[in-house]
mmCIF file of C-alpha atoms and ligand atoms in Angstrom:
data_model
loop_
_atom_site.group_PDB
_atom_site.id
_atom_site.type_symbol
_atom_site.label_atom_id
_atom_site.label_comp_id
_atom_site.label_asym_id
_atom_site.label_seq_id
_atom_site.Cartn_x
_atom_site.Cartn_y
_atom_site.Cartn_z
ATOM 1 C CA UNK A 9 40.447 46.817 19.377
ATOM 2 C CA UNK A 10 37.391 44.683 19.250
ATOM 3 C CA UNK A 11 35.264 42.017 20.782
ATOM 4 C CA UNK A 12 34.054 39.728 17.984
ATOM 5 C CA UNK A 13 30.839 37.761 17.829
ATOM 6 C CA UNK A 14 29.815 35.296 15.163
ATOM 7 C CA UNK A 15 26.126 34.552 15.506
ATOM 8 C CA UNK A 16 24.598 31.481 13.830
ATOM 9 C CA UNK A 17 26.440 32.022 10.577
ATOM 10 C CA UNK A 18 25.516 29.820 7.633
ATOM 11 C CA UNK A 19 27.593 29.986 4.470
ATOM 12 C CA UNK A 20 26.811 28.047 1.322
ATOM 13 C CA UNK A 21 28.936 28.372 -1.767
ATOM 14 C CA UNK A 22 27.101 28.573 -5.087
ATOM 15 C CA UNK A 23 28.640 25.295 -6.213
ATOM 16 C CA UNK A 24 27.684 23.691 -2.924
ATOM 17 C CA UNK A 25 28.807 20.139 -3.543
ATOM 18 C CA UNK A 26 30.248 19.283 -0.171
ATOM 19 C CA UNK A 27 29.207 15.769 0.628
ATOM 20 C CA UNK A 28 28.743 14.915 4.257
ATOM 21 C CA UNK A 29 30.892 12.161 5.655
ATOM 22 C CA UNK A 30 27.981 10.028 6.747
ATOM 23 C CA UNK A 31 25.098 10.729 4.383
ATOM 24 C CA UNK A 32 25.149 11.475 0.688
ATOM 25 C CA UNK A 33 23.691 14.923 1.239
ATOM 26 C CA UNK A 34 25.350 18.262 0.837
ATOM 27 C CA UNK A 35 26.052 20.541 3.742
ATOM 28 C CA UNK A 36 26.972 24.213 3.943
ATOM 29 C CA UNK A 37 30.616 25.223 4.354
ATOM 30 C CA UNK A 38 29.530 26.836 7.648
ATOM 31 C CA UNK A 39 26.596 25.218 9.361
ATOM 32 C CA UNK A 40 25.227 27.720 11.901
ATOM 33 C CA UNK A 41 28.504 28.685 13.543
ATOM 34 C CA UNK A 42 28.499 30.824 16.682
ATOM 35 C CA UNK A 43 31.491 32.018 18.659
ATOM 36 C CA UNK A 44 32.668 34.987 20.685
ATOM 37 C CA UNK A 45 36.222 36.289 20.928
ATOM 38 C CA UNK A 46 37.063 38.615 23.801
ATOM 39 C CA UNK A 47 38.877 41.900 23.261
ATOM 40 C CA UNK A 48 42.601 41.186 23.000
ATOM 41 C CA UNK A 49 42.151 37.452 22.958
ATOM 42 C CA UNK A 50 43.754 35.044 20.462
ATOM 43 C CA UNK A 51 41.510 32.186 19.389
ATOM 44 C CA UNK A 52 43.012 29.407 17.269
ATOM 45 C CA UNK A 53 40.693 27.770 14.780
ATOM 46 C CA UNK A 54 41.768 24.220 14.068
ATOM 47 C CA UNK A 55 40.404 21.294 12.085
ATOM 48 C CA UNK A 56 41.048 19.096 9.069
ATOM 49 C CA UNK A 57 41.277 20.497 5.575
ATOM 50 C CA UNK A 58 37.865 21.484 4.203
ATOM 51 C CA UNK A 59 36.118 21.838 7.579
ATOM 52 C CA UNK A 60 35.420 25.549 7.027
ATOM 53 C CA UNK A 61 38.248 27.374 8.831
ATOM 54 C CA UNK A 62 39.125 29.740 5.986
ATOM 55 C CA UNK A 63 35.475 30.371 5.222
ATOM 56 C CA UNK A 64 34.903 31.393 8.845
ATOM 57 C CA UNK A 65 37.840 33.772 8.643
ATOM 58 C CA UNK A 66 36.607 35.254 5.373
ATOM 59 C CA UNK A 67 33.134 35.852 6.778
ATOM 60 C CA UNK A 68 34.642 37.594 9.806
ATOM 61 C CA UNK A 69 36.841 39.683 7.480
ATOM 62 C CA UNK A 70 33.977 40.542 5.133
ATOM 63 C CA UNK A 71 35.600 38.809 2.152
ATOM 64 C CA UNK A 72 32.558 36.513 2.019
ATOM 65 C CA UNK A 73 29.026 37.357 3.077
ATOM 66 C CA UNK A 74 27.049 34.723 4.992
ATOM 67 C CA UNK A 75 23.681 33.374 3.803
ATOM 68 C CA UNK A 76 22.318 33.696 7.327
ATOM 69 C CA UNK A 77 23.553 34.917 10.681
ATOM 70 C CA UNK A 78 25.511 37.952 11.796
ATOM 71 C CA UNK A 79 29.027 39.146 12.544
ATOM 72 C CA UNK A 80 29.432 41.794 15.247
ATOM 73 C CA UNK A 81 32.420 43.935 16.195
ATOM 74 C CA UNK A 82 32.011 45.485 19.649
ATOM 75 C CA UNK A 83 28.307 44.749 19.488
ATOM 76 C CA UNK A 84 27.832 46.497 16.125
ATOM 77 C CA UNK A 85 26.493 44.441 13.229
ATOM 78 C CA UNK A 86 29.150 44.492 10.471
ATOM 79 C CA UNK A 87 27.849 41.507 8.509
ATOM 80 C CA UNK A 88 27.561 43.485 5.281
ATOM 81 C CA UNK A 89 30.243 46.095 5.913
ATOM 82 C CA UNK A 90 32.991 45.981 3.293
ATOM 83 C CA UNK A 91 36.346 44.541 4.397
ATOM 84 C CA UNK A 92 38.259 47.821 3.848
ATOM 85 C CA UNK A 93 35.952 49.489 6.358
ATOM 86 C CA UNK A 94 36.364 46.915 9.099
ATOM 87 C CA UNK A 95 39.914 47.725 10.206
ATOM 88 C CA UNK A 96 41.116 44.182 9.830
ATOM 89 C CA UNK A 97 44.742 43.104 9.405
ATOM 90 C CA UNK A 98 45.179 39.864 7.480
ATOM 91 C CA UNK A 99 48.211 37.608 7.237
ATOM 92 C CA UNK A 100 47.982 34.591 4.985
ATOM 93 C CA UNK A 101 50.200 31.698 4.006
ATOM 94 C CA UNK A 102 51.573 33.550 0.983
ATOM 95 C CA UNK A 103 52.952 36.734 2.406
ATOM 96 C CA UNK A 104 51.668 38.937 -0.417
ATOM 97 C CA UNK A 105 54.041 41.767 0.380
ATOM 98 C CA UNK A 106 54.315 44.299 -2.428
ATOM 99 C CA UNK A 107 57.335 42.770 -4.146
ATOM 100 C CA UNK A 108 58.814 45.932 -5.634
ATOM 101 C CA UNK A 109 58.735 47.860 -2.362
ATOM 102 C CA UNK A 110 61.188 47.674 0.487
ATOM 103 C CA UNK A 111 59.918 46.897 3.970
ATOM 104 C CA UNK A 112 59.531 50.626 4.631
ATOM 105 C CA UNK A 113 57.330 51.069 1.546
ATOM 106 C CA UNK A 114 55.244 48.044 2.442
ATOM 107 C CA UNK A 115 54.492 49.509 5.837
ATOM 108 C CA UNK A 116 53.885 53.056 4.544
ATOM 109 C CA UNK A 117 51.697 52.046 1.600
ATOM 110 C CA UNK A 118 48.478 52.126 3.605
ATOM 111 C CA UNK A 119 49.076 55.783 4.503
ATOM 112 C CA UNK A 120 49.736 56.714 0.878
ATOM 113 C CA UNK A 121 46.527 55.210 -0.477
ATOM 114 C CA UNK A 122 44.572 56.798 2.349
ATOM 115 C CA UNK A 123 45.970 60.261 1.579
ATOM 116 C CA UNK A 124 47.710 60.651 4.878
ATOM 117 C CA UNK A 125 50.776 62.846 5.267
ATOM 118 C CA UNK A 126 54.265 61.535 4.759
ATOM 119 C CA UNK A 127 55.175 62.637 8.287
ATOM 120 C CA UNK A 128 52.400 60.564 9.797
ATOM 121 C CA UNK A 129 53.427 57.541 7.728
ATOM 122 C CA UNK A 130 57.044 57.884 8.758
ATOM 123 C CA UNK A 131 56.197 58.325 12.411
ATOM 124 C CA UNK A 132 53.858 55.336 12.470
ATOM 125 C CA UNK A 133 56.385 53.124 10.661
ATOM 126 C CA UNK A 134 59.098 54.172 13.110
ATOM 127 C CA UNK A 135 56.886 53.480 16.141
ATOM 128 C CA UNK A 136 55.858 50.115 14.765
ATOM 129 C CA UNK A 137 59.467 49.155 13.994
ATOM 130 C CA UNK A 138 60.385 50.003 17.588
ATOM 131 C CA UNK A 139 57.549 47.929 18.960
ATOM 132 C CA UNK A 140 58.364 44.982 16.682
ATOM 133 C CA UNK A 141 61.588 44.649 18.618
ATOM 134 C CA UNK A 142 65.281 44.132 18.090
ATOM 135 C CA UNK A 143 66.480 43.616 14.525
ATOM 136 C CA UNK A 144 63.309 44.719 12.800
ATOM 137 C CA UNK A 145 64.652 48.097 11.711
ATOM 138 C CA UNK A 146 67.064 46.602 9.190
ATOM 139 C CA UNK A 147 64.245 44.717 7.410
ATOM 140 C CA UNK A 148 62.755 48.072 6.414
ATOM 141 C CA UNK A 149 65.531 48.742 3.925
ATOM 142 C CA UNK A 150 65.201 45.447 2.057
ATOM 143 C CA UNK A 151 62.908 44.221 -0.711
ATOM 144 C CA UNK A 152 60.863 41.068 0.016
ATOM 145 C CA UNK A 153 62.883 38.781 -2.305
ATOM 146 C CA UNK A 154 65.977 39.306 -0.126
ATOM 147 C CA UNK A 155 64.117 38.357 3.074
ATOM 148 C CA UNK A 156 63.731 34.853 4.489
ATOM 149 C CA UNK A 157 60.205 33.434 4.817
ATOM 150 C CA UNK A 158 60.197 34.223 8.521
ATOM 151 C CA UNK A 159 61.392 37.788 7.923
ATOM 152 C CA UNK A 160 58.741 38.321 5.248
ATOM 153 C CA UNK A 161 56.135 37.164 7.722
ATOM 154 C CA UNK A 162 57.407 39.667 10.312
ATOM 155 C CA UNK A 163 57.105 42.459 7.767
ATOM 156 C CA UNK A 164 53.607 41.239 6.838
ATOM 157 C CA UNK A 165 52.613 41.349 10.504
ATOM 158 C CA UNK A 166 54.140 44.796 10.983
ATOM 159 C CA UNK A 167 52.251 45.985 7.904
ATOM 160 C CA UNK A 168 49.042 45.021 9.700
ATOM 161 C CA UNK A 169 50.068 46.484 13.037
ATOM 162 C CA UNK A 170 51.048 49.851 11.559
ATOM 163 C CA UNK A 171 47.381 50.465 10.638
ATOM 164 C CA UNK A 172 46.251 49.864 14.206
ATOM 165 C CA UNK A 173 43.759 47.140 13.316
ATOM 166 C CA UNK A 174 40.693 46.213 15.344
ATOM 167 C CA UNK A 175 41.283 42.603 14.566
ATOM 168 C CA UNK A 176 43.999 40.319 13.252
ATOM 169 C CA UNK A 177 43.145 37.387 11.000
ATOM 170 C CA UNK A 178 45.851 34.843 10.260
ATOM 171 C CA UNK A 179 45.370 31.865 7.968
ATOM 172 C CA UNK A 180 48.146 29.265 8.179
ATOM 173 C CA UNK A 181 50.700 32.080 8.295
ATOM 174 C CA UNK A 182 53.728 29.866 8.853
ATOM 175 C CA UNK A 183 52.855 26.668 7.012
ATOM 176 C CA UNK A 184 55.200 27.609 4.134
ATOM 177 C CA UNK A 185 58.231 27.711 6.399
ATOM 178 C CA UNK A 186 60.511 24.768 7.085
ATOM 179 C CA UNK A 187 60.251 23.046 10.454
ATOM 180 C CA UNK A 188 63.039 24.907 12.274
ATOM 181 C CA UNK A 189 61.933 28.319 11.071
ATOM 182 C CA UNK A 190 58.302 27.487 11.797
ATOM 183 C CA UNK A 191 59.209 26.876 15.422
ATOM 184 C CA UNK A 192 61.066 30.192 15.753
ATOM 185 C CA UNK A 193 58.428 32.166 13.885
ATOM 186 C CA UNK A 194 55.553 30.826 15.902
ATOM 187 C CA UNK A 195 57.305 31.855 19.109
ATOM 188 C CA UNK A 196 57.826 35.278 17.618
ATOM 189 C CA UNK A 197 54.230 35.645 16.445
ATOM 190 C CA UNK A 198 52.908 34.581 19.812
ATOM 191 C CA UNK A 199 55.128 37.123 21.563
ATOM 192 C CA UNK A 200 53.851 39.864 19.253
ATOM 193 C CA UNK A 201 50.216 38.860 19.731
ATOM 194 C CA UNK A 202 50.595 38.934 23.518
ATOM 195 C CA UNK A 203 52.497 42.216 23.425
ATOM 196 C CA UNK A 204 50.058 44.072 21.185
ATOM 197 C CA UNK A 205 47.005 42.338 22.681
ATOM 198 C CA UNK A 206 45.143 42.579 19.385
ATOM 199 C CA UNK A 207 42.045 40.387 19.075
ATOM 200 C CA UNK A 208 43.135 37.551 16.763
ATOM 201 C CA UNK A 209 41.696 34.587 14.933
ATOM 202 C CA UNK A 210 44.490 32.193 14.003
ATOM 203 C CA UNK A 211 43.700 29.391 11.553
ATOM 204 C CA UNK A 212 45.817 26.250 11.413
ATOM 205 C CA UNK A 213 45.321 22.555 10.675
ATOM 206 C CA UNK A 214 48.022 21.693 13.231
ATOM 207 C CA UNK A 215 46.656 21.025 16.720
ATOM 208 C CA UNK A 216 49.988 21.632 18.437
ATOM 209 C CA UNK A 217 50.331 25.005 16.743
ATOM 210 C CA UNK A 218 46.731 25.823 17.674
ATOM 211 C CA UNK A 219 47.399 25.025 21.316
ATOM 212 C CA UNK A 220 50.617 27.037 21.294
ATOM 213 C CA UNK A 221 49.084 30.153 19.723
ATOM 214 C CA UNK A 222 45.619 30.350 21.189
ATOM 215 C CA UNK A 223 44.390 31.621 24.535
ATOM 216 C CA UNK A 224 41.486 29.405 23.534
ATOM 217 C CA UNK A 225 41.030 26.923 20.715
ATOM 218 C CA UNK A 226 38.010 26.347 18.469
ATOM 219 C CA UNK A 227 37.896 22.790 17.120
ATOM 220 C CA UNK A 228 36.003 22.626 13.820
ATOM 221 C CA UNK A 229 34.547 19.696 11.947
ATOM 222 C CA UNK A 230 32.330 19.626 8.863
ATOM 223 C CA UNK A 231 31.301 23.282 9.067
ATOM 224 C CA UNK A 232 30.639 23.253 12.820
ATOM 225 C CA UNK A 233 32.551 24.356 15.887
ATOM 226 C CA UNK A 234 32.631 21.268 18.067
ATOM 227 C CA UNK A 235 34.092 23.040 21.071
ATOM 228 C CA UNK A 236 35.716 26.362 21.931
ATOM 229 C CA UNK A 237 37.765 26.391 25.097
ATOM 230 C CA UNK A 238 41.125 26.537 26.800
ATOM 231 C CA UNK A 239 43.540 23.668 26.323
ATOM 232 C CA UNK A 240 42.588 22.247 29.739
ATOM 233 C CA UNK A 241 38.894 22.357 28.889
ATOM 234 C CA UNK A 242 39.392 20.595 25.563
ATOM 235 C CA UNK A 243 41.813 18.077 27.023
ATOM 236 C CA UNK A 244 40.003 17.125 30.221
ATOM 237 C CA UNK A 245 36.395 17.992 29.450
ATOM 238 C CA UNK A 246 36.006 17.373 25.693
ATOM 239 C CA UNK A 247 32.562 17.971 24.215
ATOM 240 C CA UNK A 248 32.653 14.622 22.432
ATOM 241 C CA UNK A 249 34.893 11.789 21.303
ATOM 242 C CA UNK A 250 36.020 13.723 18.223
ATOM 243 C CA UNK A 251 37.480 16.575 20.291
ATOM 244 C CA UNK A 252 38.921 14.078 22.777
ATOM 245 C CA UNK A 253 40.907 12.291 20.094
ATOM 246 C CA UNK A 254 41.769 15.442 18.140
ATOM 247 C CA UNK A 255 43.500 17.230 21.028
ATOM 248 C CA UNK A 256 46.517 15.510 22.563
ATOM 249 C CA UNK A 257 49.600 13.902 21.108
ATOM 250 C CA UNK A 258 49.991 10.958 20.966
ATOM 251 C CA UNK A 259 46.208 10.754 20.787
ATOM 252 C CA UNK A 260 43.889 9.191 23.331
ATOM 253 C CA UNK A 261 43.339 5.448 22.887
ATOM 254 C CA UNK A 262 39.687 4.543 22.326
ATOM 255 C CA UNK A 263 38.652 1.053 23.423
ATOM 256 C CA UNK A 264 35.227 -0.270 22.475
ATOM 257 C CA UNK A 265 34.229 -2.024 25.718
ATOM 258 C CA UNK A 266 31.124 -3.306 27.463
ATOM 259 C CA UNK A 267 30.258 -2.307 31.017
ATOM 260 C CA UNK A 268 28.389 -4.961 33.009
ATOM 261 C CA UNK A 269 27.680 -4.878 36.748
ATOM 262 C CA UNK A 270 30.383 -2.321 37.447
ATOM 263 C CA UNK A 271 32.984 -4.148 35.426
ATOM 264 C CA UNK A 272 34.623 -3.122 32.169
ATOM 265 C CA UNK A 273 34.846 -6.087 29.816
ATOM 266 C CA UNK A 274 37.608 -5.981 27.201
ATOM 267 C CA UNK A 275 37.894 -9.282 25.367
ATOM 268 C CA UNK A 276 38.427 -11.918 28.054
ATOM 269 C CA UNK A 277 39.625 -9.375 30.573
ATOM 270 C CA UNK A 278 37.501 -7.712 33.257
ATOM 271 C CA UNK A 279 38.410 -4.541 35.096
ATOM 272 C CA UNK A 280 36.444 -3.636 38.229
ATOM 273 C CA UNK A 281 35.521 0.041 38.261
ATOM 274 C CA UNK A 282 36.279 1.862 41.520
ATOM 275 C CA UNK A 283 33.361 2.945 43.697
ATOM 276 C CA UNK A 284 33.542 6.622 42.761
ATOM 277 C CA UNK A 285 33.378 5.942 39.000
ATOM 278 C CA UNK A 286 30.968 2.982 38.938
ATOM 279 C CA UNK A 287 27.685 4.895 39.430
ATOM 280 C CA UNK A 288 28.556 7.282 36.581
ATOM 281 C CA UNK A 289 28.862 4.612 33.924
ATOM 282 C CA UNK A 290 25.727 2.656 32.972
ATOM 283 C CA UNK A 291 25.791 -0.942 31.742
ATOM 284 C CA UNK A 292 26.134 -1.488 28.016
ATOM 285 C CA UNK A 293 28.599 -0.764 25.244
ATOM 286 C CA UNK A 294 30.744 2.342 25.783
ATOM 287 C CA UNK A 295 33.921 3.881 24.396
ATOM 288 C CA UNK A 296 36.673 3.932 26.997
ATOM 289 C CA UNK A 297 39.218 6.697 26.353
ATOM 290 C CA UNK A 298 42.676 6.523 27.896
ATOM 291 C CA UNK A 299 45.402 9.090 27.256
ATOM 292 C CA UNK A 300 49.085 8.092 27.232
ATOM 293 C CA UNK A 301 49.545 9.337 30.814
ATOM 294 C CA UNK A 302 46.369 7.566 31.951
ATOM 295 C CA UNK A 303 47.795 4.047 32.078
ATOM 296 C CA UNK A 304 49.316 2.218 35.027
ATOM 297 C CA UNK A 305 52.137 -0.002 33.846
ATOM 298 C CA UNK A 306 52.785 -3.447 35.333
ATOM 299 C CA UNK A 307 49.583 -3.566 37.354
ATOM 300 C CA UNK A 308 48.364 -6.985 38.442
ATOM 301 C CA UNK A 309 45.221 -7.165 36.314
ATOM 302 C CA UNK A 310 46.685 -5.441 33.295
ATOM 303 C CA UNK A 311 45.921 -6.025 29.647
ATOM 304 C CA UNK A 312 48.844 -7.207 27.579
ATOM 305 C CA UNK A 313 50.341 -4.431 25.472
ATOM 306 C CA UNK A 314 52.622 -5.762 22.776
ATOM 307 C CA UNK A 315 55.135 -2.977 22.260
ATOM 308 C CA UNK A 316 55.523 -2.399 18.558
ATOM 309 C CA UNK A 317 57.508 0.766 18.833
ATOM 310 C CA UNK A 318 59.158 2.805 21.574
ATOM 311 C CA UNK A 319 59.727 6.528 21.269
ATOM 312 C CA UNK A 320 62.107 8.124 23.751
ATOM 313 C CA UNK A 321 61.435 11.686 24.982
ATOM 314 C CA UNK A 322 64.688 12.550 26.789
ATOM 315 C CA UNK A 323 63.552 16.052 27.799
ATOM 316 C CA UNK A 324 60.628 14.500 29.660
ATOM 317 C CA UNK A 325 62.730 11.603 30.998
ATOM 318 C CA UNK A 326 60.007 9.399 29.561
ATOM 319 C CA UNK A 327 59.099 7.153 26.645
ATOM 320 C CA UNK A 328 55.964 6.412 24.707
ATOM 321 C CA UNK A 329 55.242 2.738 24.165
ATOM 322 C CA UNK A 330 53.045 2.090 21.132
ATOM 323 C CA UNK A 331 50.990 -1.048 20.675
ATOM 324 C CA UNK A 332 47.414 -2.228 20.868
ATOM 325 C CA UNK A 333 44.932 -3.354 23.522
ATOM 326 C CA UNK A 334 41.711 -5.087 22.554
ATOM 327 C CA UNK A 335 42.328 -4.168 18.930
ATOM 328 C CA UNK A 336 42.658 -0.435 19.669
ATOM 329 C CA UNK A 337 45.825 1.561 19.027
ATOM 330 C CA UNK A 338 47.355 2.549 22.350
ATOM 331 C CA UNK A 339 50.225 4.849 23.392
ATOM 332 C CA UNK A 340 51.492 4.569 26.958
ATOM 333 C CA UNK A 341 53.722 7.181 28.613
ATOM 334 C CA UNK A 342 56.234 5.728 31.022
ATOM 335 C CA UNK A 343 59.538 6.566 32.742
ATOM 336 C CA UNK A 344 62.534 6.468 30.452
ATOM 337 C CA UNK A 345 64.448 3.875 32.427
ATOM 338 C CA UNK A 346 61.673 1.411 31.749
ATOM 339 C CA UNK A 347 63.389 -1.756 30.513
ATOM 340 C CA UNK A 348 63.110 -2.384 26.832
ATOM 341 C CA UNK A 349 60.531 -5.152 26.689
ATOM 342 C CA UNK A 350 58.278 -6.366 23.955
ATOM 343 C CA UNK A 351 55.338 -6.843 26.306
ATOM 344 C CA UNK A 352 53.993 -4.924 29.294
ATOM 345 C CA UNK A 353 50.767 -5.099 31.255
ATOM 346 C CA UNK A 354 48.677 -1.945 31.412
ATOM 347 C CA UNK A 355 45.541 -0.880 33.313
ATOM 348 C CA UNK A 356 43.683 2.403 33.040
ATOM 349 C CA UNK A 357 44.141 4.748 35.966
ATOM 350 C CA UNK A 358 40.424 5.193 36.523
ATOM 351 C CA UNK A 359 40.625 8.728 37.873
ATOM 352 C CA UNK A 360 42.027 9.708 34.468
ATOM 353 C CA UNK A 361 39.686 7.621 32.297
ATOM 354 C CA UNK A 362 37.113 9.019 29.833
ATOM 355 C CA UNK A 363 33.822 7.317 28.954
ATOM 356 C CA UNK A 364 31.736 8.158 25.872
ATOM 357 C CA UNK A 365 28.392 6.819 24.636
ATOM 358 C CA UNK A 366 28.993 4.223 21.924
ATOM 359 C CA UNK A 367 26.290 5.670 19.654
ATOM 360 C CA UNK A 368 26.311 9.471 20.078
ATOM 361 C CA UNK A 369 29.964 9.684 21.171
ATOM 362 C CA UNK A 370 28.884 12.213 23.818
ATOM 363 C CA UNK A 371 30.710 12.109 27.142
ATOM 364 C CA UNK A 372 29.265 9.915 29.899
ATOM 365 C CA UNK A 373 31.997 10.424 32.478
ATOM 366 C CA UNK A 374 35.138 12.575 32.289
ATOM 367 C CA UNK A 375 38.092 13.007 34.622
ATOM 368 C CA UNK A 376 37.598 16.780 35.015
ATOM 369 C CA UNK A 377 40.526 19.178 34.883
ATOM 370 C CA UNK A 378 43.532 17.529 36.509
ATOM 371 C CA UNK A 379 46.805 18.894 37.763
ATOM 372 C CA UNK A 380 49.509 17.741 35.360
ATOM 373 C CA UNK A 381 52.187 17.183 37.987
HETATM 374 P P1 LIG B 22 39.450 24.861 5.400
HETATM 375 O O1 LIG B 22 39.974 26.263 5.493
HETATM 376 O O2 LIG B 22 39.074 24.289 6.731
HETATM 377 O O3 LIG B 22 40.355 23.938 4.651
HETATM 378 P P2 LIG B 22 37.468 26.036 3.661
HETATM 379 O O4 LIG B 22 36.767 27.021 4.500
HETATM 380 O O5 LIG B 22 38.497 26.540 2.711
HETATM 381 O O6 LIG B 22 38.067 24.890 4.589
HETATM 382 O O7 LIG B 22 36.395 25.225 2.838
HETATM 383 C C1 LIG B 22 35.232 24.682 3.403
HETATM 384 C C2 LIG B 22 34.482 23.956 2.330
HETATM 385 O O8 LIG B 22 33.961 24.896 1.375
HETATM 386 C C3 LIG B 22 35.337 23.004 1.524
HETATM 387 O O9 LIG B 22 34.616 21.842 1.262
HETATM 388 C C4 LIG B 22 35.660 23.760 0.257
HETATM 389 O O10 LIG B 22 35.821 22.873 -0.831
HETATM 390 C C5 LIG B 22 34.431 24.619 0.074
HETATM 391 N N1 LIG B 22 34.792 25.902 -0.561
HETATM 392 C C6 LIG B 22 35.666 26.812 -0.098
HETATM 393 N N2 LIG B 22 35.730 27.900 -0.909
HETATM 394 C C7 LIG B 22 34.855 27.660 -1.922
HETATM 395 C C8 LIG B 22 34.430 28.395 -3.076
HETATM 396 N N3 LIG B 22 34.933 29.615 -3.343
HETATM 397 N N4 LIG B 22 33.506 27.832 -3.865
HETATM 398 C C9 LIG B 22 32.966 26.628 -3.608
HETATM 399 N N5 LIG B 22 33.313 25.884 -2.534
HETATM 400 C C10 LIG B 22 34.238 26.379 -1.693
#
């Protein structure tokens, strides 16, 4: 198994026509990306469509060569080593099992093309089937068309594991499955990843899936990694406003406010900052970020939240109230027995508030990692 390093990788496609969001200039698909994945670790790579996730995966696999930068496996430069020689197992959205072969044949195929003995193939397939867990054995006797999407994905994963890969690369492996099956399959995949402890890069556009799968999560945007960290790091100490609003559901509310003399001015309302926060936030325009659990409901000096929609979360014995404050979309988490009202007053709980610079969107003051309960 391997420790993976991506070192200042730049990748431009020949038809490089990607237009930057802000300026009318092109940018590379990967814009000097660096990251390190520890041996046995699963890192989720998440971001909107087109941000460079698949390109990053392909460069790590050797399916694309970078224009600059290096890829290292266990400290060895493999940037220009062919994919077949890297010992990488890949699972993509379309399962790409060999359709005419049963599960058994799909798993054994690698040994045939590499001129290994039938005995070795059989033994490895049997071991892998055992390790894949209960119920896997019977998939070996079936052709892919008779398997459900989830079952095909299990066979695809086993086909990677049987070769004892250094590294697992998964690109949206369950996005073809329906919601119920997706839930089951992602639990299954996570169990397998933890059990086999194979270094894994897991690409998804879905932040909840990324959080569920990854030991750490890399948030990408426009060919850059904005932040790579654990869920707590991304959630409580985001690198910028983009990461702050990307991670968390419902998302953080972002209020454009002005700070003056230790007070936060929102429209005609003024909130006095507490003594421990005041010195950290300079006067001027800032972005105030408040997560759903960061509001105090029915406080004396609260802003009026007109409740447009209420979503009940019975398992949490809570509800989300959706509305707006100072023109910004706001979600407020509150106890479920909260009376159904069209208006409540809300104030940020300042120990949970986030402040970002209005221009650069860099953090000015963050809550730091908090205990959830
Ligand atoms: P993601 O996986 O995050 O959706 P990709 O890595 O597939 O993003 O793509 C990153 C950018 O590179 C996109 O703008 C995409 O259009 C462009 N791109 C990807 N593959 C090619 C290619 N083979 N040729 C030209 N442009 C490409």
